[in-house]
mmCIF file of C-alpha atoms in Angstrom:
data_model
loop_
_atom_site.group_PDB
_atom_site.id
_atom_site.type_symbol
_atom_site.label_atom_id
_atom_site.label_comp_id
_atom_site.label_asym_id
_atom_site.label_seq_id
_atom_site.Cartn_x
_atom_site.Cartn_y
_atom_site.Cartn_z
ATOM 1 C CA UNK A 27 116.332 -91.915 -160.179
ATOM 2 C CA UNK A 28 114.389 -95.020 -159.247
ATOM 3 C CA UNK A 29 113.786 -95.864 -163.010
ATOM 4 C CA UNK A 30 112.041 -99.754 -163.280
ATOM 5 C CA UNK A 31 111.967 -100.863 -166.997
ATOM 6 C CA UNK A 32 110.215 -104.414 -168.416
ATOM 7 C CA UNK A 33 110.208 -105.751 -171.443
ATOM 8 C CA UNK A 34 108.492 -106.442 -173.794
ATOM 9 C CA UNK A 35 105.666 -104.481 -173.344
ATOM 10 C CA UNK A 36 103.364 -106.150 -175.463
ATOM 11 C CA UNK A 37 103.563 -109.923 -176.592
ATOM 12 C CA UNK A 38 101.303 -111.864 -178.491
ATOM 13 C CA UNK A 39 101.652 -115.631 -178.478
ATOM 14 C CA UNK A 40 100.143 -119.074 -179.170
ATOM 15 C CA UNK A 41 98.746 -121.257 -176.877
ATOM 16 C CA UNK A 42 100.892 -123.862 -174.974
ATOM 17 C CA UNK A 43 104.172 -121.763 -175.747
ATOM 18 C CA UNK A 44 106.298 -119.848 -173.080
ATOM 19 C CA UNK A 45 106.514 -116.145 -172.734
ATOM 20 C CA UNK A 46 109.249 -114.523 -170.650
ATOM 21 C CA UNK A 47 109.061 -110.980 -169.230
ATOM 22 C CA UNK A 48 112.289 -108.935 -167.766
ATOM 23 C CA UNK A 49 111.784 -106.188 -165.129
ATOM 24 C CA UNK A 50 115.306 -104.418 -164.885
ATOM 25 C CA UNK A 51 115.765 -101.593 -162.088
ATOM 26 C CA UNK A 52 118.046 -99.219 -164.058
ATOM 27 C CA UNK A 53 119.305 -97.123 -161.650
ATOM 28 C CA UNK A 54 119.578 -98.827 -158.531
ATOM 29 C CA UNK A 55 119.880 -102.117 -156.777
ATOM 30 C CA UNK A 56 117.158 -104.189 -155.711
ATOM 31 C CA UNK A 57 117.085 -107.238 -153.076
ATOM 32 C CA UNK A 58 113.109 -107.320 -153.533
ATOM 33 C CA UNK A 59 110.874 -107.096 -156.874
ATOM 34 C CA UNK A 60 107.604 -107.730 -156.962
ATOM 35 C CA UNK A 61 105.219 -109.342 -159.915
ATOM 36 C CA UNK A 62 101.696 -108.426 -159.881
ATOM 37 C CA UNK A 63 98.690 -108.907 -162.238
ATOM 38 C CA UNK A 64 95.841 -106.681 -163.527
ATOM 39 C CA UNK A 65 93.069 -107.267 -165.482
ATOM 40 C CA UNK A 66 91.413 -104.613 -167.321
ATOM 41 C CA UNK A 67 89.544 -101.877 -165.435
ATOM 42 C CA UNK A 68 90.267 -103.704 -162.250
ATOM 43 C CA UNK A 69 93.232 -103.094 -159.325
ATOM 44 C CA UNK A 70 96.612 -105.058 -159.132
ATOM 45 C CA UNK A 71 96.743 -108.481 -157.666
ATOM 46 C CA UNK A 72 100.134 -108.799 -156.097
ATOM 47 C CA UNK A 73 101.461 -112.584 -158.248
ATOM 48 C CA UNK A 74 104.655 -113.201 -155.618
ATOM 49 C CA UNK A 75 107.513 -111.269 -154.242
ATOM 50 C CA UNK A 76 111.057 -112.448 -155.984
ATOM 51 C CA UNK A 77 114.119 -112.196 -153.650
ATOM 52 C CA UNK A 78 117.778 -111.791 -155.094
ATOM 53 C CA UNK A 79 119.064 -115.040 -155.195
ATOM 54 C CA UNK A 80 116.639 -116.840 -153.307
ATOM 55 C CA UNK A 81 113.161 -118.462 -154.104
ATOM 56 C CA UNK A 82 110.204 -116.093 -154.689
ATOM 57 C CA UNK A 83 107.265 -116.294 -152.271
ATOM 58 C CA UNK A 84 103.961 -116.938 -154.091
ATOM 59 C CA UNK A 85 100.513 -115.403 -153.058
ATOM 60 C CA UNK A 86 97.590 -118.182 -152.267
ATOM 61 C CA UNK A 87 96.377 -119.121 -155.673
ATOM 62 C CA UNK A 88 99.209 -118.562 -157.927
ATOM 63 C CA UNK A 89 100.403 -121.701 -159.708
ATOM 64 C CA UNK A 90 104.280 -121.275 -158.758
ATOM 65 C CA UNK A 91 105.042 -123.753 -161.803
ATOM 66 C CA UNK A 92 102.884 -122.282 -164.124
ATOM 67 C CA UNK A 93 104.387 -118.524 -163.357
ATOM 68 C CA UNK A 94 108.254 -119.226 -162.817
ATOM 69 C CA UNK A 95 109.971 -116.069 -161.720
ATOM 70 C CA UNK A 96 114.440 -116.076 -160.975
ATOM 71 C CA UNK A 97 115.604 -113.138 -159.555
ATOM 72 C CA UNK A 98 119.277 -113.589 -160.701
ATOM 73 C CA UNK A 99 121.274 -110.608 -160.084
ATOM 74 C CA UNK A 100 120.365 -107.319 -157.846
ATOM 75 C CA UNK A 101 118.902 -105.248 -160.991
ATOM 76 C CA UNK A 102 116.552 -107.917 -163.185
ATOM 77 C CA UNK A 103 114.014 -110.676 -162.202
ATOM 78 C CA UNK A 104 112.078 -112.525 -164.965
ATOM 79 C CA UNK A 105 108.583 -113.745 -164.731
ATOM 80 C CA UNK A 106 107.772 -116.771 -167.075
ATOM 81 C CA UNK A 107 104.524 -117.809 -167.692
ATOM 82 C CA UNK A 108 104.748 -121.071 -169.105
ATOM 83 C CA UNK A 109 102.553 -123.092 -171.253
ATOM 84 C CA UNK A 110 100.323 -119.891 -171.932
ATOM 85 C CA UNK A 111 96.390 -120.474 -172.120
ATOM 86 C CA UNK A 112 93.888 -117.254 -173.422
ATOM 87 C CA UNK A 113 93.284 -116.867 -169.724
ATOM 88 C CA UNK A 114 96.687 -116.064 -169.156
ATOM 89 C CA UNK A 115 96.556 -112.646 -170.919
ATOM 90 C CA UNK A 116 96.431 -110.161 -168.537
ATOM 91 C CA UNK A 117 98.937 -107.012 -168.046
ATOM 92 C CA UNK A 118 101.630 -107.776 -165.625
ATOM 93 C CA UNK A 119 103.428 -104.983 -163.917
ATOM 94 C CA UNK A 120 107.067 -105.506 -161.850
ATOM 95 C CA UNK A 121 107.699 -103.263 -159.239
ATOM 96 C CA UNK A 122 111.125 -102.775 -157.386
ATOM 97 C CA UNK A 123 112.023 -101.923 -153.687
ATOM 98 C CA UNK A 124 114.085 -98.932 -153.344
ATOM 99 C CA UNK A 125 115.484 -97.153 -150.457
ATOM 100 C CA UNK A 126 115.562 -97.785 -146.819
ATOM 101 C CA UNK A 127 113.928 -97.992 -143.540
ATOM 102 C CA UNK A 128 111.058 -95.036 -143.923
ATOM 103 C CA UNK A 129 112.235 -94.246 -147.288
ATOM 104 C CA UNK A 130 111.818 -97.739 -148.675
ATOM 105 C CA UNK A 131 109.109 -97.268 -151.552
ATOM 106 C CA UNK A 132 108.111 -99.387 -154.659
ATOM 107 C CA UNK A 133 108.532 -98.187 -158.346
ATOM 108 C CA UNK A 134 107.066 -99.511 -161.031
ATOM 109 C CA UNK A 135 108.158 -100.573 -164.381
ATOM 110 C CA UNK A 136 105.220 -99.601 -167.359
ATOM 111 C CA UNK A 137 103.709 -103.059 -167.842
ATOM 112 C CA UNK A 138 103.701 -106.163 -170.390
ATOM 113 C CA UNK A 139 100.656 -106.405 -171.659
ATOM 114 C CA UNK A 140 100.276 -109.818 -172.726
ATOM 115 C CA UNK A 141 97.821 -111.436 -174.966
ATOM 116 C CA UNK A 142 97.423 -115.371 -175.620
ATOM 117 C CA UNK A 143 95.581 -116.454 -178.795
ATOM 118 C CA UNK B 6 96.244 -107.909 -142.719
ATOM 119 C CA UNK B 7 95.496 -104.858 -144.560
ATOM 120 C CA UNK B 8 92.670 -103.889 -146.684
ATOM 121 C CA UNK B 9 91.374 -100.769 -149.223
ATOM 122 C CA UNK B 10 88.753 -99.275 -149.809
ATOM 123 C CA UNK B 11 88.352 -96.453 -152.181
ATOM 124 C CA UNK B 12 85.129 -95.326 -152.571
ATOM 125 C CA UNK B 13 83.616 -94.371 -156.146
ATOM 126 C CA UNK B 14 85.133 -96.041 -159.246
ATOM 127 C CA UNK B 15 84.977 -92.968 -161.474
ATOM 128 C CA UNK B 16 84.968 -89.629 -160.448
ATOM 129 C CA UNK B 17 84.074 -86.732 -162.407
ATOM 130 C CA UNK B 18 85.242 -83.296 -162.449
ATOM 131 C CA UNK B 19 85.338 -79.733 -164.099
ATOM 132 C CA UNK B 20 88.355 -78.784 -165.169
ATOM 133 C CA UNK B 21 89.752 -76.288 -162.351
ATOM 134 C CA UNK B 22 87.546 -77.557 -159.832
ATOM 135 C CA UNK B 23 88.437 -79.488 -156.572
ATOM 136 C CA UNK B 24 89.613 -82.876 -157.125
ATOM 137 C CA UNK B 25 88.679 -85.318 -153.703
ATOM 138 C CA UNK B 26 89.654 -89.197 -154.058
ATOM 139 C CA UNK B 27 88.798 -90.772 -150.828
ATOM 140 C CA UNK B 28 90.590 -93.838 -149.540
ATOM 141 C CA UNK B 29 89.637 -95.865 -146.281
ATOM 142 C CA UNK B 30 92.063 -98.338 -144.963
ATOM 143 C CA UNK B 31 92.530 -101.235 -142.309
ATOM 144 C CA UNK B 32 95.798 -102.558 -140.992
ATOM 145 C CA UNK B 33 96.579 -104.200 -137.878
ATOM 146 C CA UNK B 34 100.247 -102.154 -137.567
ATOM 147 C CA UNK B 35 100.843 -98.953 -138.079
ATOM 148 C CA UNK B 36 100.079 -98.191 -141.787
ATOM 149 C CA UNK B 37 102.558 -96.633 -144.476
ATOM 150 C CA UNK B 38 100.112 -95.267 -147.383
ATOM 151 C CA UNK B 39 100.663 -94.592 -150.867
ATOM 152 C CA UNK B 40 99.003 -93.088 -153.397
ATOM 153 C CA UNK B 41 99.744 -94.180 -156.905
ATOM 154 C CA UNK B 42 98.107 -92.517 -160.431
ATOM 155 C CA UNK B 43 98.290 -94.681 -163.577
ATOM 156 C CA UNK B 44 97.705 -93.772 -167.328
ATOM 157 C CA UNK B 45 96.475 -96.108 -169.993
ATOM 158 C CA UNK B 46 98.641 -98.687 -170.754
ATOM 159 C CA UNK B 47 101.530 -97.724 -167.903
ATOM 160 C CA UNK B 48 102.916 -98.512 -164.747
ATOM 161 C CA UNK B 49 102.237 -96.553 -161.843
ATOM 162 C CA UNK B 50 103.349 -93.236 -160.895
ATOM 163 C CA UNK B 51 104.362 -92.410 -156.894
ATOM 164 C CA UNK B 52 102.224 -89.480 -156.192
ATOM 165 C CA UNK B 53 102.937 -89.597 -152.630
ATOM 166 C CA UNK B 54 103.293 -91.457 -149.483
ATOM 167 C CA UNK B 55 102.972 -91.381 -145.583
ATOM 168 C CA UNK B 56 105.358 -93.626 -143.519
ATOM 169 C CA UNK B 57 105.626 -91.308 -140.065
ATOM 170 C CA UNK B 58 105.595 -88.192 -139.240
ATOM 171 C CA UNK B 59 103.860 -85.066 -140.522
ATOM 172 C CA UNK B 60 100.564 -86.141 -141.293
ATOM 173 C CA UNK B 61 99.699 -83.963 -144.480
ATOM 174 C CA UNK B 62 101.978 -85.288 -147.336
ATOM 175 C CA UNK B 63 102.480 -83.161 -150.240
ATOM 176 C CA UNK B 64 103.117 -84.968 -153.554
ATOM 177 C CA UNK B 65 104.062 -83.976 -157.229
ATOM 178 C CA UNK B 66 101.649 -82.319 -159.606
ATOM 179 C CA UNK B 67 100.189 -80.490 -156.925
ATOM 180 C CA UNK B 68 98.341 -83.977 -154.698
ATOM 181 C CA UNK B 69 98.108 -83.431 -151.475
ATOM 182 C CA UNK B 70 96.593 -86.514 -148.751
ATOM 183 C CA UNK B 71 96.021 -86.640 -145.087
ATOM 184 C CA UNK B 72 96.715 -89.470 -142.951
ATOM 185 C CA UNK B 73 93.914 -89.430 -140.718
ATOM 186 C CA UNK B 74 94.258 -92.614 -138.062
ATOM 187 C CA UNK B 75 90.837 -91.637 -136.186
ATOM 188 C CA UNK B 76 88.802 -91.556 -139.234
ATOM 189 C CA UNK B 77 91.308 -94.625 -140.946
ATOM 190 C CA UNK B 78 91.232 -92.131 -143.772
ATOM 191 C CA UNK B 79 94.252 -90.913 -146.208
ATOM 192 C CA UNK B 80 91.855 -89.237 -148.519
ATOM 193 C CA UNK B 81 93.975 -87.245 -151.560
ATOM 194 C CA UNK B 82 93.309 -83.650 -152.879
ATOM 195 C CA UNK B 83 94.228 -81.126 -155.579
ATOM 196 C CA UNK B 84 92.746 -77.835 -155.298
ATOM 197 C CA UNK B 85 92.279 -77.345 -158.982
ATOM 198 C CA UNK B 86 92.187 -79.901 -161.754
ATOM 199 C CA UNK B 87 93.870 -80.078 -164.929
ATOM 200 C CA UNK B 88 93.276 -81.983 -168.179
ATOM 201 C CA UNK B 89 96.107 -83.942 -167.303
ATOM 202 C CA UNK B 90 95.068 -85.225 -164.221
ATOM 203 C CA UNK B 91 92.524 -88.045 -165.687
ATOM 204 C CA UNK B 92 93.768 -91.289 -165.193
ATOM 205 C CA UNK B 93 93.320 -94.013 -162.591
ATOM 206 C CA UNK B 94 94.735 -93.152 -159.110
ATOM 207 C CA UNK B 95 95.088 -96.118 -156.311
ATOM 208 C CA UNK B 96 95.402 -96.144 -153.229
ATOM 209 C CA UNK B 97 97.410 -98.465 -151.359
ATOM 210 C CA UNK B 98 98.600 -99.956 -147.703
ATOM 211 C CA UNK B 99 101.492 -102.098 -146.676
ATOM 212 C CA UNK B 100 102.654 -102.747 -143.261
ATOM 213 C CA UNK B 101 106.087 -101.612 -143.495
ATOM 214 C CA UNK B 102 107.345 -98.849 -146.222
ATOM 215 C CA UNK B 103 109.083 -101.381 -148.521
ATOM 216 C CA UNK B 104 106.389 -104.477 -147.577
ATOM 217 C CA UNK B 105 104.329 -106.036 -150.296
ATOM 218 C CA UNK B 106 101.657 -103.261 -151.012
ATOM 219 C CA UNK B 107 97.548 -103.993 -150.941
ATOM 220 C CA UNK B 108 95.649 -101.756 -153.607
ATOM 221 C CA UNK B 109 91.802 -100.120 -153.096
ATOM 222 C CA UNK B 110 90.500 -100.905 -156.544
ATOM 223 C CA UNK B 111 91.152 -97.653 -158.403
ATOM 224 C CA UNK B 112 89.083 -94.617 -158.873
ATOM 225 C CA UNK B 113 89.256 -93.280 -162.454
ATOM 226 C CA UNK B 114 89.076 -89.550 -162.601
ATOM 227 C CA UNK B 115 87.269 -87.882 -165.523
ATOM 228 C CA UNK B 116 88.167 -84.408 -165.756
ATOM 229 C CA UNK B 117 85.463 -82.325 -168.292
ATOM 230 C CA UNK B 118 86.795 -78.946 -170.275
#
């Protein structure tokens, strides 16, 4: 149980086009996924938390237009990131909240590793 | 606010020898801690977790961690390392189990045949 998928999990695009990644929780429900952002050899920098049918809540520093996330049903949110630039590529990772009260933990889907020419 | 620290990036061991990934943590609640282990080009992987109670957590693939509030410690173990176990482990905070988690940088574990 507690299965988090994403997809793709590798894009390559041009610069100035759009690239959309899905983060599905596949066996569960979830009111609150989380987008976060690693470069390589370095930790995860949570992006913004994305609420089921509400807007998502941004970290300090994250361009909210640039990196459009819609959490539009209990089991998938999308991150955008629009108008792509080389310093865009980065892996993202979604995670998913699962469970409740002391049990309520965060699974993560395997990453979208995304590279901008 | 909560911080990580997880001292030593890389870690090196022999294979069947003790593995010892120490994690140091600040939070201004009580802290729910998590370790997570990631291979290259994945997600990450729940090892285990402390929310309340019982202060030594057991995890899968034979990680073990104890929460240690005096010491602000949750330092994780495995008595005998396999070839398996290298990959990147974090270690990670949030104020409440299902909170928005804060991550130590990552300690990437070398294990040698």
């Amino acid at each position: 149980g507690a299965v988090v998928s994403q997809h793709p999990s590798r894009v390559i695009c041009k610069s100035g086009t759009s690239v959309k990644i899905e983060c599905r929780s596949l066996d569960f429900q979830a009111t609150t996924m989380f987008w976060y952002r690693q470069f390589p050899k370095q930790s995860l920098m949570l992006m913004a938390t994305s609420n089921e049918g509400s807007k998502a809540t941004y970290e300090q520093g994250v361009e909210k237009d640039k990196f459009l996330i819609n959490h539009a049903s209990l089991t998938l949110s999308t991150l955008t990131v629009t108008s792509a630039h080389p310093e865009d590529s980065s892996f993202y990772i979604c995670s998913a909240r699962y469970g409740g009260g002391v049990t309520d933990t965060q699974y993560f889907g395997p990453g979208t590793r995304l590279t901008v020419l | 606010a909560q911080s990580v620290t997880q001292l030593g990036s890389h870690v090196s061991v022999s294979e069947g020898a003790l593995v010892l990934l120490r994690c140091n943590y600040s939070s201004s609640v009580p802290p729910y801690l998590f370790w997570y282990v990631q291979y290259p080009n994945q997600g990450l992987q729940l090892l285990l977790k402390y929310t309340t109670g019982a202060t030594l957590v057991k995890g899968i693939n034979g990680f073990e961690a104890e929460f240690k509030k005096s010491e602000t410690s949750f330092h994780l173990t495995k008595p005998s390392a396999h070839m398996s176990d290298a990959a990147e482990y974090f270690c990670a905070v949030s104020g409440a189990a299902g909170n928005k988690l804060t991550f130590g940088g990552g300690t990437r574990v070398l294990v040698k045949p």
